[in-house]
mmCIF file of C-alpha atoms and ligand atoms in Angstrom:
data_model
loop_
_atom_site.group_PDB
_atom_site.id
_atom_site.type_symbol
_atom_site.label_atom_id
_atom_site.label_comp_id
_atom_site.label_asym_id
_atom_site.label_seq_id
_atom_site.Cartn_x
_atom_site.Cartn_y
_atom_site.Cartn_z
ATOM 1 C CA UNK A 1 0.000 0.000 0.000
ATOM 2 C CA UNK A 2 1.437 3.409 -0.903
ATOM 3 C CA UNK A 3 1.525 6.050 1.826
ATOM 4 C CA UNK A 4 -1.461 8.131 0.673
ATOM 5 C CA UNK A 5 -3.820 5.324 -0.246
ATOM 6 C CA UNK A 6 -6.959 4.351 1.637
ATOM 7 C CA UNK A 7 -6.546 1.357 3.949
ATOM 8 C CA UNK A 8 -9.835 -0.308 3.072
ATOM 9 C CA UNK A 9 -11.698 -1.522 0.032
ATOM 10 C CA UNK A 10 -13.788 1.110 -1.695
ATOM 11 C CA UNK A 11 -17.287 -0.343 -1.721
ATOM 12 C CA UNK A 12 -20.920 0.755 -1.944
ATOM 13 C CA UNK A 13 -20.796 2.309 1.528
ATOM 14 C CA UNK A 14 -17.679 4.432 0.960
ATOM 15 C CA UNK A 15 -18.410 8.084 1.753
ATOM 16 C CA UNK A 16 -16.895 10.441 -0.815
ATOM 17 C CA UNK A 17 -15.108 13.756 -0.325
ATOM 18 C CA UNK A 18 -12.972 16.031 -2.476
ATOM 19 C CA UNK A 19 -11.301 19.354 -3.175
ATOM 20 C CA UNK A 20 -12.393 21.617 -6.047
ATOM 21 C CA UNK A 21 -9.768 23.975 -7.486
ATOM 22 C CA UNK A 22 -8.126 25.341 -10.624
ATOM 23 C CA UNK A 23 -5.284 24.383 -10.540
ATOM 24 C CA UNK A 24 -5.605 21.535 -8.027
ATOM 25 C CA UNK A 25 -2.806 19.095 -8.903
ATOM 26 C CA UNK A 26 -0.466 20.612 -6.278
ATOM 27 C CA UNK A 27 -2.958 20.148 -3.426
ATOM 28 C CA UNK A 28 -1.800 18.148 -0.422
ATOM 29 C CA UNK A 29 -5.374 17.834 0.880
ATOM 30 C CA UNK A 30 -6.116 14.389 -0.682
ATOM 31 C CA UNK A 31 -2.972 12.941 0.857
ATOM 32 C CA UNK A 32 -3.740 14.497 4.262
ATOM 33 C CA UNK A 33 -7.456 13.662 4.432
ATOM 34 C CA UNK A 34 -7.113 10.090 3.124
ATOM 35 C CA UNK A 35 -4.478 9.573 5.799
ATOM 36 C CA UNK A 36 -6.909 10.914 8.403
ATOM 37 C CA UNK A 37 -9.694 8.544 7.298
ATOM 38 C CA UNK A 38 -7.269 5.604 7.200
ATOM 39 C CA UNK A 39 -5.965 6.297 10.724
ATOM 40 C CA UNK A 40 -9.463 6.571 12.208
ATOM 41 C CA UNK A 41 -10.856 3.618 10.214
ATOM 42 C CA UNK A 42 -13.610 5.614 8.497
ATOM 43 C CA UNK A 43 -14.791 4.127 5.176
ATOM 44 C CA UNK A 44 -14.248 7.240 3.068
ATOM 45 C CA UNK A 45 -12.206 8.470 0.102
ATOM 46 C CA UNK A 46 -11.077 11.995 -0.808
ATOM 47 C CA UNK A 47 -10.133 13.019 -4.380
ATOM 48 C CA UNK A 48 -8.936 16.155 -6.189
ATOM 49 C CA UNK A 49 -11.300 17.574 -8.831
ATOM 50 C CA UNK A 50 -10.026 20.046 -11.423
ATOM 51 C CA UNK A 51 -13.045 22.364 -11.628
ATOM 52 C CA UNK A 52 -12.762 25.405 -13.907
ATOM 53 C CA UNK A 53 -14.771 28.567 -13.106
ATOM 54 C CA UNK A 54 -17.311 27.882 -15.861
ATOM 55 C CA UNK A 55 -18.040 24.426 -14.379
ATOM 56 C CA UNK A 56 -18.271 25.431 -10.705
ATOM 57 C CA UNK A 57 -22.076 25.649 -10.609
ATOM 58 C CA UNK A 58 -22.440 22.190 -12.204
ATOM 59 C CA UNK A 59 -19.769 20.751 -9.919
ATOM 60 C CA UNK A 60 -21.685 21.953 -6.839
ATOM 61 C CA UNK A 61 -24.910 20.507 -8.270
ATOM 62 C CA UNK A 62 -22.910 17.283 -8.649
ATOM 63 C CA UNK A 63 -22.106 17.292 -4.916
ATOM 64 C CA UNK A 64 -25.849 17.164 -4.241
ATOM 65 C CA UNK A 65 -26.626 14.723 -7.062
ATOM 66 C CA UNK A 66 -23.878 12.251 -6.182
ATOM 67 C CA UNK A 67 -24.074 12.686 -2.424
ATOM 68 C CA UNK A 68 -20.499 13.724 -1.627
ATOM 69 C CA UNK A 69 -20.488 14.347 2.138
ATOM 70 C CA UNK A 70 -17.980 17.175 2.036
ATOM 71 C CA UNK A 71 -15.834 19.310 -0.222
ATOM 72 C CA UNK A 72 -12.947 21.703 0.263
ATOM 73 C CA UNK A 73 -12.885 24.724 -2.001
ATOM 74 C CA UNK A 74 -9.633 26.316 -3.059
ATOM 75 C CA UNK A 75 -8.314 28.943 -5.497
ATOM 76 C CA UNK A 76 -10.077 30.539 -7.397
ATOM 77 C CA UNK A 77 -13.547 29.493 -6.160
ATOM 78 C CA UNK A 78 -13.672 30.514 -2.471
ATOM 79 C CA UNK A 79 -15.828 33.595 -3.063
ATOM 80 C CA UNK A 80 -17.913 32.561 -6.090
ATOM 81 C CA UNK A 81 -18.973 29.250 -4.548
ATOM 82 C CA UNK A 82 -21.119 31.019 -1.945
ATOM 83 C CA UNK A 83 -23.776 31.825 -4.578
ATOM 84 C CA UNK A 84 -24.417 28.101 -5.136
ATOM 85 C CA UNK A 85 -24.894 27.003 -1.506
ATOM 86 C CA UNK A 86 -28.044 26.700 0.622
ATOM 87 C CA UNK A 87 -26.462 28.377 3.660
ATOM 88 C CA UNK A 88 -23.209 30.071 4.664
ATOM 89 C CA UNK A 89 -22.251 30.074 8.335
ATOM 90 C CA UNK A 90 -21.731 33.408 10.071
ATOM 91 C CA UNK A 91 -17.942 33.382 10.158
ATOM 92 C CA UNK A 92 -17.629 32.456 6.463
ATOM 93 C CA UNK A 93 -20.116 35.220 5.613
ATOM 94 C CA UNK A 94 -18.099 37.775 7.605
ATOM 95 C CA UNK A 95 -14.848 36.574 6.045
ATOM 96 C CA UNK A 96 -16.475 36.598 2.597
ATOM 97 C CA UNK A 97 -15.043 33.230 1.549
ATOM 98 C CA UNK A 98 -15.854 29.520 1.920
ATOM 99 C CA UNK A 99 -13.220 26.771 1.989
ATOM 100 C CA UNK A 100 -15.334 23.883 3.316
ATOM 101 C CA UNK A 101 -18.794 22.582 2.377
ATOM 102 C CA UNK A 102 -20.836 20.169 4.469
ATOM 103 C CA UNK A 103 -23.602 18.227 2.675
ATOM 104 C CA UNK A 104 -26.499 17.285 4.972
ATOM 105 C CA UNK A 105 -28.824 15.198 2.830
ATOM 106 C CA UNK A 106 -28.537 17.546 -0.153
ATOM 107 C CA UNK A 107 -28.465 20.794 1.850
ATOM 108 C CA UNK A 108 -25.065 22.447 1.413
ATOM 109 C CA UNK A 109 -23.595 24.736 4.088
ATOM 110 C CA UNK A 110 -20.370 26.713 3.595
ATOM 111 C CA UNK A 111 -17.769 27.267 6.312
ATOM 112 C CA UNK A 112 -14.363 28.908 6.513
ATOM 113 C CA UNK A 113 -11.822 26.906 8.519
ATOM 114 C CA UNK A 114 -8.702 28.939 7.630
ATOM 115 C CA UNK A 115 -8.827 31.474 10.474
ATOM 116 C CA UNK A 116 -9.728 28.910 13.143
ATOM 117 C CA UNK A 117 -7.002 26.638 11.743
ATOM 118 C CA UNK A 118 -4.489 29.461 12.046
ATOM 119 C CA UNK A 119 -5.355 30.264 15.666
ATOM 120 C CA UNK A 120 -5.341 26.596 16.731
ATOM 121 C CA UNK A 121 -1.925 26.128 15.148
ATOM 122 C CA UNK A 122 -0.574 29.325 16.718
ATOM 123 C CA UNK A 123 -1.724 28.363 20.218
ATOM 124 C CA UNK A 124 -0.657 24.722 19.940
ATOM 125 C CA UNK A 125 2.800 25.377 18.511
ATOM 126 C CA UNK A 126 3.814 28.583 20.301
ATOM 127 C CA UNK A 127 1.541 28.909 23.350
ATOM 128 C CA UNK A 128 0.788 32.497 22.214
ATOM 129 C CA UNK A 129 -2.614 33.743 23.413
ATOM 130 C CA UNK A 130 -3.909 36.585 21.173
ATOM 131 C CA UNK A 131 -6.121 38.058 23.935
ATOM 132 C CA UNK A 132 -4.962 41.567 24.837
ATOM 133 C CA UNK A 133 -2.104 41.517 22.286
ATOM 134 C CA UNK A 134 -1.018 43.922 19.535
ATOM 135 C CA UNK A 135 -0.844 42.153 16.189
ATOM 136 C CA UNK A 136 0.351 43.196 12.733
ATOM 137 C CA UNK A 137 -1.087 41.367 9.725
ATOM 138 C CA UNK A 138 0.797 41.796 6.445
ATOM 139 C CA UNK A 139 -1.496 41.402 3.434
ATOM 140 C CA UNK A 140 -5.216 41.972 2.981
ATOM 141 C CA UNK A 141 -6.359 39.045 0.810
ATOM 142 C CA UNK A 142 -8.603 36.100 1.600
ATOM 143 C CA UNK A 143 -6.215 34.441 4.041
ATOM 144 C CA UNK A 144 -5.727 37.708 5.959
ATOM 145 C CA UNK A 145 -9.499 38.168 6.284
ATOM 146 C CA UNK A 146 -9.968 34.749 7.907
ATOM 147 C CA UNK A 147 -7.063 35.300 10.271
ATOM 148 C CA UNK A 148 -8.131 38.822 11.295
ATOM 149 C CA UNK A 149 -11.697 37.616 11.917
ATOM 150 C CA UNK A 150 -10.471 34.814 14.186
ATOM 151 C CA UNK A 151 -8.029 37.071 16.069
ATOM 152 C CA UNK A 152 -10.858 39.531 16.772
ATOM 153 C CA UNK A 153 -12.912 36.615 18.151
ATOM 154 C CA UNK A 154 -9.888 35.783 20.345
ATOM 155 C CA UNK A 155 -10.068 39.337 21.789
ATOM 156 C CA UNK A 156 -6.812 40.742 20.425
ATOM 157 C CA UNK A 157 -6.307 44.284 21.739
ATOM 158 C CA UNK A 158 -5.225 45.865 18.458
ATOM 159 C CA UNK A 159 -4.760 44.598 14.898
ATOM 160 C CA UNK A 160 -3.012 46.626 12.229
ATOM 161 C CA UNK A 161 -3.411 45.384 8.648
ATOM 162 C CA UNK A 162 -0.625 46.568 6.328
ATOM 163 C CA UNK A 163 -0.828 45.977 2.608
ATOM 164 C CA UNK A 164 0.957 46.889 -0.647
ATOM 165 C CA UNK A 165 -2.388 48.360 -1.748
ATOM 166 C CA UNK A 166 -3.351 50.427 1.347
ATOM 167 C CA UNK A 167 -7.029 50.786 0.387
ATOM 168 C CA UNK A 168 -7.527 46.999 0.657
ATOM 169 C CA UNK A 169 -6.037 47.050 4.173
ATOM 170 C CA UNK A 170 -8.370 49.880 5.172
ATOM 171 C CA UNK A 171 -11.392 48.070 3.715
ATOM 172 C CA UNK A 172 -10.529 44.879 5.599
ATOM 173 C CA UNK A 173 -10.059 46.758 8.874
ATOM 174 C CA UNK A 174 -13.381 48.576 8.450
ATOM 175 C CA UNK A 175 -15.386 45.470 7.551
ATOM 176 C CA UNK A 176 -14.811 43.339 10.647
ATOM 177 C CA UNK A 177 -16.747 44.096 13.825
ATOM 178 C CA UNK A 178 -15.604 43.468 17.369
ATOM 179 C CA UNK A 179 -13.963 44.996 20.433
ATOM 180 C CA UNK A 180 -10.474 44.944 18.847
ATOM 181 C CA UNK A 181 -8.959 48.247 17.661
ATOM 182 C CA UNK A 182 -8.533 47.696 13.908
ATOM 183 C CA UNK A 183 -6.832 49.854 11.310
ATOM 184 C CA UNK A 184 -5.301 49.550 7.878
ATOM 185 C CA UNK A 185 -2.159 51.130 6.433
ATOM 186 C CA UNK A 186 0.400 50.948 3.646
ATOM 187 C CA UNK A 187 3.660 48.997 3.981
ATOM 188 C CA UNK A 188 5.630 52.284 4.046
ATOM 189 C CA UNK A 189 4.142 53.213 7.460
ATOM 190 C CA UNK A 190 5.375 50.038 9.158
ATOM 191 C CA UNK A 191 8.547 51.586 10.520
ATOM 192 C CA UNK A 192 6.522 53.740 12.936
ATOM 193 C CA UNK A 193 4.477 50.953 14.526
ATOM 194 C CA UNK A 194 6.530 47.768 14.328
ATOM 195 C CA UNK A 195 8.353 48.071 17.647
ATOM 196 C CA UNK A 196 5.098 47.925 19.647
ATOM 197 C CA UNK A 197 3.833 44.706 18.036
ATOM 198 C CA UNK A 198 3.728 41.352 19.885
ATOM 199 C CA UNK A 199 2.946 39.199 16.845
ATOM 200 C CA UNK A 200 3.631 39.816 13.138
ATOM 201 C CA UNK A 201 1.908 37.561 10.599
ATOM 202 C CA UNK A 202 2.856 37.361 6.920
ATOM 203 C CA UNK A 203 -0.146 36.412 4.768
ATOM 204 C CA UNK A 204 1.331 37.729 1.490
ATOM 205 C CA UNK A 205 2.991 35.473 -1.086
ATOM 206 C CA UNK A 206 6.343 37.191 -0.549
ATOM 207 C CA UNK A 207 8.936 34.489 0.214
ATOM 208 C CA UNK A 208 6.911 31.625 -1.258
ATOM 209 C CA UNK A 209 8.313 29.013 -3.609
ATOM 210 C CA UNK A 210 9.531 29.606 -6.371
ATOM 211 C CA UNK A 211 10.748 33.032 -5.109
ATOM 212 C CA UNK A 212 12.078 32.240 -1.609
ATOM 213 C CA UNK A 213 14.727 34.985 -1.551
ATOM 214 C CA UNK A 214 12.450 37.838 -0.417
ATOM 215 C CA UNK A 215 10.977 39.109 2.860
ATOM 216 C CA UNK A 216 7.750 41.149 3.126
ATOM 217 C CA UNK A 217 9.364 43.926 5.212
ATOM 218 C CA UNK A 218 12.759 45.163 6.413
ATOM 219 C CA UNK A 219 13.927 42.408 8.785
ATOM 220 C CA UNK A 220 16.253 44.775 10.653
ATOM 221 C CA UNK A 221 13.054 46.045 12.366
ATOM 222 C CA UNK A 222 12.509 42.682 14.101
ATOM 223 C CA UNK A 223 13.231 42.601 17.863
ATOM 224 C CA UNK A 224 13.619 39.628 20.221
ATOM 225 C CA UNK A 225 10.311 40.275 22.067
ATOM 226 C CA UNK A 226 8.288 39.569 18.886
ATOM 227 C CA UNK A 227 6.700 36.382 17.586
ATOM 228 C CA UNK A 228 7.067 36.217 13.797
ATOM 229 C CA UNK A 229 4.549 34.020 11.980
ATOM 230 C CA UNK A 230 4.420 33.123 8.283
ATOM 231 C CA UNK A 231 1.494 31.233 6.725
ATOM 232 C CA UNK A 232 3.706 30.086 3.829
ATOM 233 C CA UNK A 233 4.677 26.408 4.226
ATOM 234 C CA UNK A 234 6.652 25.939 1.001
ATOM 235 C CA UNK A 235 9.502 26.480 1.818
ATOM 236 C CA UNK A 236 8.940 25.084 5.328
ATOM 237 C CA UNK A 237 11.063 27.885 6.772
ATOM 238 C CA UNK A 238 10.838 31.152 4.838
ATOM 239 C CA UNK A 239 13.641 33.709 4.694
ATOM 240 C CA UNK A 240 11.508 35.882 7.026
ATOM 241 C CA UNK A 241 11.515 33.156 9.695
ATOM 242 C CA UNK A 242 15.248 32.488 9.261
ATOM 243 C CA UNK A 243 16.030 36.200 9.690
ATOM 244 C CA UNK A 244 13.674 36.433 12.685
ATOM 245 C CA UNK A 245 15.471 33.565 14.437
ATOM 246 C CA UNK A 246 18.840 35.195 13.784
ATOM 247 C CA UNK A 247 17.485 38.280 15.590
ATOM 248 C CA UNK A 248 16.316 36.275 18.606
ATOM 249 C CA UNK A 249 12.583 36.352 17.857
ATOM 250 C CA UNK A 250 10.258 33.358 18.271
ATOM 251 C CA UNK A 251 8.861 31.940 15.020
ATOM 252 C CA UNK A 252 5.782 30.071 13.782
ATOM 253 C CA UNK A 253 5.622 28.382 10.349
ATOM 254 C CA UNK A 254 2.644 27.874 8.057
ATOM 255 C CA UNK A 255 2.282 24.094 7.952
ATOM 256 C CA UNK A 256 0.198 23.967 11.129
ATOM 257 C CA UNK A 257 -2.448 26.294 9.665
ATOM 258 C CA UNK A 258 -2.815 23.997 6.665
ATOM 259 C CA UNK A 259 -3.075 20.917 8.884
ATOM 260 C CA UNK A 260 -5.560 22.508 11.278
ATOM 261 C CA UNK A 261 -7.832 23.976 8.593
ATOM 262 C CA UNK A 262 -8.096 20.412 7.257
ATOM 263 C CA UNK A 263 -8.570 19.005 10.744
ATOM 264 C CA UNK A 264 -11.422 21.412 11.473
ATOM 265 C CA UNK A 265 -13.092 20.474 8.152
ATOM 266 C CA UNK A 266 -12.717 16.802 9.109
ATOM 267 C CA UNK A 267 -14.456 17.538 12.414
ATOM 268 C CA UNK A 268 -17.345 19.318 10.654
ATOM 269 C CA UNK A 269 -17.802 16.343 8.306
ATOM 270 C CA UNK A 270 -17.395 13.433 10.722
ATOM 271 C CA UNK A 271 -18.262 14.863 14.145
ATOM 272 C CA UNK A 272 -15.015 13.325 15.419
ATOM 273 C CA UNK A 273 -11.721 14.904 16.399
ATOM 274 C CA UNK A 274 -9.060 14.671 13.683
ATOM 275 C CA UNK A 275 -5.788 12.691 13.919
ATOM 276 C CA UNK A 276 -3.696 15.865 13.662
ATOM 277 C CA UNK A 277 -0.307 14.273 14.332
ATOM 278 C CA UNK A 278 -0.687 11.727 11.513
ATOM 279 C CA UNK A 279 -2.020 14.426 9.167
ATOM 280 C CA UNK A 280 0.944 16.695 9.823
ATOM 281 C CA UNK A 281 3.413 13.863 9.476
ATOM 282 C CA UNK A 282 2.264 12.799 6.006
ATOM 283 C CA UNK A 283 2.282 16.373 4.670
ATOM 284 C CA UNK A 284 5.760 16.971 6.147
ATOM 285 C CA UNK A 285 6.972 13.812 4.453
ATOM 286 C CA UNK A 286 5.475 14.807 1.086
ATOM 287 C CA UNK A 287 7.033 18.298 1.282
ATOM 288 C CA UNK A 288 10.422 16.844 2.204
ATOM 289 C CA UNK A 289 10.251 14.539 -0.814
ATOM 290 C CA UNK A 290 9.362 17.565 -2.982
HETATM 291 P P1 ATR B 301 -4.682 34.832 -0.277
HETATM 292 O O1 ATR B 301 -5.992 34.138 -0.476
HETATM 293 O O2 ATR B 301 -3.498 33.886 -0.188
HETATM 294 O O3 ATR B 301 -4.701 35.808 0.844
HETATM 295 P P2 ATR B 301 -4.965 36.985 -2.196
HETATM 296 O O4 ATR B 301 -6.382 37.165 -1.780
HETATM 297 O O5 ATR B 301 -4.648 36.974 -3.655
HETATM 298 O O6 ATR B 301 -4.376 35.608 -1.646
HETATM 299 O O7 ATR B 301 -4.076 38.100 -1.454
HETATM 300 C C1 ATR B 301 -2.714 38.221 -1.674
HETATM 301 C C2 ATR B 301 -2.108 39.245 -0.699
HETATM 302 O O8 ATR B 301 -0.690 39.227 -0.855
HETATM 303 C C3 ATR B 301 -2.554 40.659 -0.971
HETATM 304 O O9 ATR B 301 -2.572 41.351 0.248
HETATM 305 C C4 ATR B 301 -1.451 41.174 -1.891
HETATM 306 O O10 ATR B 301 -1.287 42.595 -1.881
HETATM 307 P P3 ATR B 301 -2.212 43.547 -2.857
HETATM 308 O O11 ATR B 301 -3.546 43.637 -2.200
HETATM 309 O O12 ATR B 301 -1.480 44.841 -2.883
HETATM 310 O O13 ATR B 301 -2.243 42.855 -4.191
HETATM 311 C C5 ATR B 301 -0.242 40.536 -1.244
HETATM 312 N N1 ATR B 301 0.896 40.392 -2.182
HETATM 313 C C6 ATR B 301 1.022 39.511 -3.192
HETATM 314 N N2 ATR B 301 2.196 39.667 -3.818
HETATM 315 C C7 ATR B 301 2.858 40.678 -3.179
HETATM 316 C C8 ATR B 301 4.126 41.316 -3.337
HETATM 317 N N3 ATR B 301 4.979 40.935 -4.288
HETATM 318 N N4 ATR B 301 4.447 42.301 -2.469
HETATM 319 C C9 ATR B 301 3.587 42.688 -1.485
HETATM 320 N N5 ATR B 301 2.376 42.119 -1.292
HETATM 321 C C10 ATR B 301 2.013 41.137 -2.119
#
């Protein structure tokens, strides 16, 4: 049996799952979720479906018609998919994106597990509690929205969103409600506020494979009291995290967010807790093998 295969026979009772994306061939979700089902002994199988934008509506109708129990949604469908669902849970609606669908007898509900996955990973791997903290989020895209939403729920004291396009940062900051002080700014204003931050999170693509030689801001501004977090997990340790360690700061890599967003989806689908250790291990192995 190869490492990512299901451990049981696929039969008439096998419950089906999948990920819809364009492209989707690079996704590690099938490997991770099939491993999870194998470890827990659930008769299920999870496949990758290359769904182009023009076929998204039909693909979602297919979830109902064929009775897939759950689907993950990835680039570029996370926003558009909402129009084809029966319900969208409150957090996904606030974030404005869905990455997980649960099918209850033909009724499809959309969720967003990215932000919760991020916070679980952060707490588990670093012990950092966002409550009462000052946090800087770099980037204002879909991933940033989920993370900011979850950090507000965790009662962060202040969140500054900094983005290459400042208007997007300001829009994000204005659109999320809660007790947290929220504001947006351009990357050029960072120098004034960085020293007072407890946690800095990179959600931009800067430093990601195949361009690992860049950092999203001037690393000489990093001090030892900070926790530096990067949601990129390829490479496993970005240049930003390497530079942060050299400057005595604590670091948090992106693999845990990926594992925990999948684990939370697994919980929504099965009602059981996910085998997180086994899930992380198989993704780590696949990334190491390239
Ligand atoms: P995701 O879903 O991963 O968040 P996204 O919604 O496309 O992806 O958002 C990408 C984020 O990375 C944006 O904040 C983008 O900045 P802009 O809003 O100015 O486009 C940021 N980003 C991408 N490439 C960047 C680069 N080379 N330098 C700085 N920021 C970059």
